[in-house]
Coordinates of C-alpha atoms in Angstrom, one line a residue:
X151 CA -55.7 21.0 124.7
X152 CA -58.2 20.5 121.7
X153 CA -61.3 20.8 124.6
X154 CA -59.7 23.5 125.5
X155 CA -59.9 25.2 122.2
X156 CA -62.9 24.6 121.4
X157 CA -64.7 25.5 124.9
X158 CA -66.4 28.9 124.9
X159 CA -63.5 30.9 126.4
X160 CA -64.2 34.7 125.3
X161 CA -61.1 35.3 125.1
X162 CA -60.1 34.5 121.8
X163 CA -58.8 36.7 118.7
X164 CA -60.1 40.0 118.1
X165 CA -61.7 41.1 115.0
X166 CA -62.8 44.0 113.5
X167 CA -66.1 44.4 111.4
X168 CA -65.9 47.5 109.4
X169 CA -69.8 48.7 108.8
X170 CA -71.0 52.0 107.6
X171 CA -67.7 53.5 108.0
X172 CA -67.5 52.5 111.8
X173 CA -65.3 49.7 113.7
X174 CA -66.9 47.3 115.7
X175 CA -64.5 44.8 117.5
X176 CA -65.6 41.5 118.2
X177 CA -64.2 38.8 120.3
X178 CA -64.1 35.6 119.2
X179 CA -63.1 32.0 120.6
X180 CA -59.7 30.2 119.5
X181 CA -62.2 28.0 117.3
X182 CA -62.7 30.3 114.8
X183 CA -58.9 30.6 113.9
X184 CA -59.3 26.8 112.9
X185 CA -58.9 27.6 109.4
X186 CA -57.4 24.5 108.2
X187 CA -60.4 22.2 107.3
X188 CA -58.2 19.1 108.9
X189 CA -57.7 20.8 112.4
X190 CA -61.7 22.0 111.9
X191 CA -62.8 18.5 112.1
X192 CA -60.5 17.6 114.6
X193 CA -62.1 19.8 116.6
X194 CA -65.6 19.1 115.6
X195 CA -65.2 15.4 116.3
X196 CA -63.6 16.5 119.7
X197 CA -67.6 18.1 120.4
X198 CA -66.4 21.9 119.9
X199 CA -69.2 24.0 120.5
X200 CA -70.0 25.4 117.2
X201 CA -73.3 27.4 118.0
X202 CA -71.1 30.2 120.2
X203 CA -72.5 33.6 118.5
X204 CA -70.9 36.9 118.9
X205 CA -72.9 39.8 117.9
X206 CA -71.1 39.6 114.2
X207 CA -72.5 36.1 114.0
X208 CA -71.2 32.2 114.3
X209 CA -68.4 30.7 113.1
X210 CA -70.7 30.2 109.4
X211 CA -71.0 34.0 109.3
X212 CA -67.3 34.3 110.3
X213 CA -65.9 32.0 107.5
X214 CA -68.4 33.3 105.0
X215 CA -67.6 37.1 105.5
X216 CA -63.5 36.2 105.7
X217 CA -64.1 34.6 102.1
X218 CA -62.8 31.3 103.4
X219 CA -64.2 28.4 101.5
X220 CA -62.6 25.4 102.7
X221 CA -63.8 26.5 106.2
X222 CA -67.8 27.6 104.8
X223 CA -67.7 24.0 103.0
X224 CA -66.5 21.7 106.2
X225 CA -68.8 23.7 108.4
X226 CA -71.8 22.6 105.7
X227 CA -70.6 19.4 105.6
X228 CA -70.4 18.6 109.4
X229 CA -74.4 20.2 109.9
X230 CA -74.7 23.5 110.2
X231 CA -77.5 25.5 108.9
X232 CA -77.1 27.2 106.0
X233 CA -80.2 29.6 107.3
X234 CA -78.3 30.4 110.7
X235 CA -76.5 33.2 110.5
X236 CA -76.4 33.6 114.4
X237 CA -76.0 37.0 114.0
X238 CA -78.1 39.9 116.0
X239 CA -78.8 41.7 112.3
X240 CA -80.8 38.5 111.5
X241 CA -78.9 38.6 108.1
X242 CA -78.2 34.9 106.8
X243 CA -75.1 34.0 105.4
X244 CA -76.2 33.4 101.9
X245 CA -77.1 37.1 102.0
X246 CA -74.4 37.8 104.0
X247 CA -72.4 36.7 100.6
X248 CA -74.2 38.3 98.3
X249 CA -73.2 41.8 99.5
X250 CA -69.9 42.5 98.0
X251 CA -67.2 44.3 100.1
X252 CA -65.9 47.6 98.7
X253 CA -62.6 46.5 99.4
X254 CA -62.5 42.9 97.7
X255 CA -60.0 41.8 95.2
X256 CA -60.7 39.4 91.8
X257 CA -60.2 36.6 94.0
X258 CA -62.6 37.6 97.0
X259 CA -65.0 38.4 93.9
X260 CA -64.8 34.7 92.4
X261 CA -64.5 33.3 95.4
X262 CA -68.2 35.2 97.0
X263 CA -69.9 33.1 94.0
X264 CA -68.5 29.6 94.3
X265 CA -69.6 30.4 98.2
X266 CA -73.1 31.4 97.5
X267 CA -73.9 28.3 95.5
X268 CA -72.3 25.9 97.9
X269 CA -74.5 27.7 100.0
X270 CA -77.7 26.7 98.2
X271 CA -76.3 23.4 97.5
X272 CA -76.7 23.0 101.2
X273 CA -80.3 24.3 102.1
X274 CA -80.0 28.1 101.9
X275 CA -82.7 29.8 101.3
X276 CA -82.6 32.6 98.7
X277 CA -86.2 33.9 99.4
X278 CA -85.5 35.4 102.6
X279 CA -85.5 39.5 102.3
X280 CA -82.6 41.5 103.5
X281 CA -84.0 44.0 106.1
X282 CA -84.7 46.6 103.7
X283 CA -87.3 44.5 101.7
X284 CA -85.1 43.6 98.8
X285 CA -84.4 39.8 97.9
X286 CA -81.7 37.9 97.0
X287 CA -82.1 37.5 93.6
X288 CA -82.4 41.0 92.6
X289 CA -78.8 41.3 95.1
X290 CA -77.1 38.6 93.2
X291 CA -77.7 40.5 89.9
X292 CA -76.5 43.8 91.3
X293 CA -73.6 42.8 92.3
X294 CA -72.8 40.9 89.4
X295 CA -73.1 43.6 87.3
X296 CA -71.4 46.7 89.9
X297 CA -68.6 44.6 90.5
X298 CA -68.0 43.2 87.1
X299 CA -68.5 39.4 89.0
X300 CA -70.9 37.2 87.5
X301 CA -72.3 33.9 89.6
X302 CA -71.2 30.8 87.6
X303 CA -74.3 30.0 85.3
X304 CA -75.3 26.9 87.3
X305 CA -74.9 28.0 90.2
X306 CA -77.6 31.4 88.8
X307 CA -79.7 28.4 87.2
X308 CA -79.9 27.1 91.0
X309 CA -80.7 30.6 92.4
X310 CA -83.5 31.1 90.3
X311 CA -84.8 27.4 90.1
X312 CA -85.2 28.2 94.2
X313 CA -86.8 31.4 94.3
X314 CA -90.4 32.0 95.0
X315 CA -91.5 34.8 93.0
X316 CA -88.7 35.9 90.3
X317 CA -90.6 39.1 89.5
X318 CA -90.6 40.8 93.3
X319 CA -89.7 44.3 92.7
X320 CA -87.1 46.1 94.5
X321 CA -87.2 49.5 96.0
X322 CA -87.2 51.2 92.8
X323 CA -90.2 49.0 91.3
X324 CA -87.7 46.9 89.2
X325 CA -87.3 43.2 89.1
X326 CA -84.2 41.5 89.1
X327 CA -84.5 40.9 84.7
X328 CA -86.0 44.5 84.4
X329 CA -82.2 45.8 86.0
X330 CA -80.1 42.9 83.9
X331 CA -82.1 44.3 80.5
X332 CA -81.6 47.8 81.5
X333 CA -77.8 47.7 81.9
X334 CA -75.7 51.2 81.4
X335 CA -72.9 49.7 81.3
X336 CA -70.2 49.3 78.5
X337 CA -71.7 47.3 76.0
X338 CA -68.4 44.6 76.0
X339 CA -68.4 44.0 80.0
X340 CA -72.5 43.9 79.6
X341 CA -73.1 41.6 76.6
X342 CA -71.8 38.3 78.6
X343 CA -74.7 39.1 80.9
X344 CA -77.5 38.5 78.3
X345 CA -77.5 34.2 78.7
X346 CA -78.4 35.7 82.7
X347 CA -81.4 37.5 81.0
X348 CA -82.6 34.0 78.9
X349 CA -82.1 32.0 82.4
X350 CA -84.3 34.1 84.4
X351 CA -87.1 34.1 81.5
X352 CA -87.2 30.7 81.1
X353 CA -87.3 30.6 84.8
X354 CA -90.6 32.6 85.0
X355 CA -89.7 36.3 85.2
X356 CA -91.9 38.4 83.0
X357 CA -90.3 40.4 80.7
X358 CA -93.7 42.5 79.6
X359 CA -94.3 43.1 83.4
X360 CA -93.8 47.1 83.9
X361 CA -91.9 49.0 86.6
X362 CA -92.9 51.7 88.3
X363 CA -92.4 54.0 85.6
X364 CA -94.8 52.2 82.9
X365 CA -91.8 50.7 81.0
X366 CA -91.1 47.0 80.9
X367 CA -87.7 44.7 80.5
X368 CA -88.2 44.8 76.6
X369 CA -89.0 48.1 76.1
X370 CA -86.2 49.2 78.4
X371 CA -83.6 46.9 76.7
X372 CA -83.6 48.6 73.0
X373 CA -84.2 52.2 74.0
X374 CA -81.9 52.8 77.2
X375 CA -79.1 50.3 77.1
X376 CA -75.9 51.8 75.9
X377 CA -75.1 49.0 73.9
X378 CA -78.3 48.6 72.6
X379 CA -80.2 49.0 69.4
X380 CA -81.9 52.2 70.6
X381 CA -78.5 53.8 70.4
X382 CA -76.8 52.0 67.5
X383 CA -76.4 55.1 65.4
X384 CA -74.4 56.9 68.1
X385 CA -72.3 54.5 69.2
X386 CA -71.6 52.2 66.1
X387 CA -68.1 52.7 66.5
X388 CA -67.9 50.8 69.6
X389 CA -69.9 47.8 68.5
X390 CA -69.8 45.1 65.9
X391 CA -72.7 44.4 63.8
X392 CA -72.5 40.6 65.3
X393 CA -73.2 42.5 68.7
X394 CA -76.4 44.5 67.2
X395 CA -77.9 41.1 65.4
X396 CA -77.6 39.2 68.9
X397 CA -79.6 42.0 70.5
X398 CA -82.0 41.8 67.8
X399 CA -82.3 37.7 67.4
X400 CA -82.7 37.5 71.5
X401 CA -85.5 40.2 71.3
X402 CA -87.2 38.2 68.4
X403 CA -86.8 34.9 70.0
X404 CA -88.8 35.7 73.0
X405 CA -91.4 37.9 71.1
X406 CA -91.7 34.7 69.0
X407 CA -92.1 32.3 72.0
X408 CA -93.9 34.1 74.1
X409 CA -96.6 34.8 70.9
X410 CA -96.2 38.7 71.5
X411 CA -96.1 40.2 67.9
X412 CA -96.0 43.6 69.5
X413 CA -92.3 42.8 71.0
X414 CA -90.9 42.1 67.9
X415 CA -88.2 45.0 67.6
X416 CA -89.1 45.8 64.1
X417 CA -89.0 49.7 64.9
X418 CA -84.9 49.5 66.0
X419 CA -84.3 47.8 62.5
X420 CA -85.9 50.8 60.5
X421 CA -84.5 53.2 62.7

């Protein structure tokens, strides 16, 4: 019974993908309804065939985009690639992950973060660009910020310790810091974000390099921010002074270090 589970029968369970608004139905083997990690590795040890592909990707891609850790971690842990996504859209599932569903609850939300860093615990490679040009890196810090979900900070410390090149631009000529600095959102869901900021600096992203519209990280981060300095005087009510100082002692800390006198925010303080 357990070969016969795991053989490559195509008639399986039927899923449905839901992308740009259209259903796609997939069928998949019995193996991917082995959901309970014990009766996964049952079936692993038994020889199931865990390279069978549909054209919504292996059983990897299947656990990753169901949210289903225990599953995503004994996969891992009995050899599969982190890279192989199996899937015709050549998407991997580390960046498969990093694209949050409009439909996903809290838990889905916390859950698509502990998966992406188990995911580069195990090999995946975060410099690999989605199919419109954009990487990872400046995903992860979308996301995070749209969907009110920040990664864990060790797992972003591992993102960014792995990445190529943190200052790739995306499609609007911005780099991952240059949209974390420039953050329109409310100043109280936004200031837990700022540590993100520090990690990717001390990582190697430039925060004097400028985007396509001649402005860089710093300069964007006291003018434009809602929260920010720039803007004190028009919404004081909403912030306390402790808030204001932090901006101010983060802006001055890396003017300091990085021996730029002309980042020093002096202009905020006499405005």
């Amino acid at each position: 019974m357990i070969r016969a589970l795991g053989s490559e029968i195509a008639c399986g369970i039927i899923c449905r993908k839901w992308e740009n608004l259209r259903s796609k139905l997939y069928a998949y083997p019995h193996l991917f309804r082995a959901q309970s990690p014990k009766f996964l590795k049952l079936l692993i040890r038994h020889g199931v065939n865990l390279s069978w592909t549909s054209g919504a990707g292996n059983i990897l891609c299947h656990a990753v985009d169901n949210y289903h850790l225990p599953m995503v971690k004994t996969l891992l842990e009995a050899g599969m690639d982190s890279n192989d996504g199996g899937a015709s859209d050549s998407i991997s599932p580390f960046n498969r992950i990093l694209v949050p569903s409009n439909r996903e609850d809290s838990v889905q939300r916390q859950m698509r973060q502990v998966i992406a860093e188990l995911l580069l615990q195990h090999g995946a490679n975060p410099n690999i660009p989605y199919p419109d040009n954009e990487y990872p890196i400046y995903k992860a810090v979308v996301s995070m910020d749209y969907f009110y979900c920040r990664m864990h900070s060790q797992g972003f410390k591992l993102l960014t310790s792995l990445c190529e090149n943190l200052n790739v631009q995306s499609n609007r000529g911005k780099t991952a810091l240059y949209h974390v600095m420039e953050n329109d959102k409310p100043w109280h869901n936004y200031i837990k974000v700022l540590p993100y900021a520090s990690v990717l600096i001390e990582a190697g992203a430039d925060p004097i390099m400028q985007d396509s519209s001649g402005r860089t990280p710093f300069e964007s981060f006291v003018a434009k921010s809602t929260f920010g300095i720039g803007n004190f005087a028009r919404y004081a009510n909403k912030r306390r002074y402790s808030d204001i100082y932090c901006q101010l002692h983060f802006c001055t800390h890396y003017a300091l270090k990085l021996n730029r006198v002309d980042l020093l925010p002096a202009q905020a303080v006499y405005n």
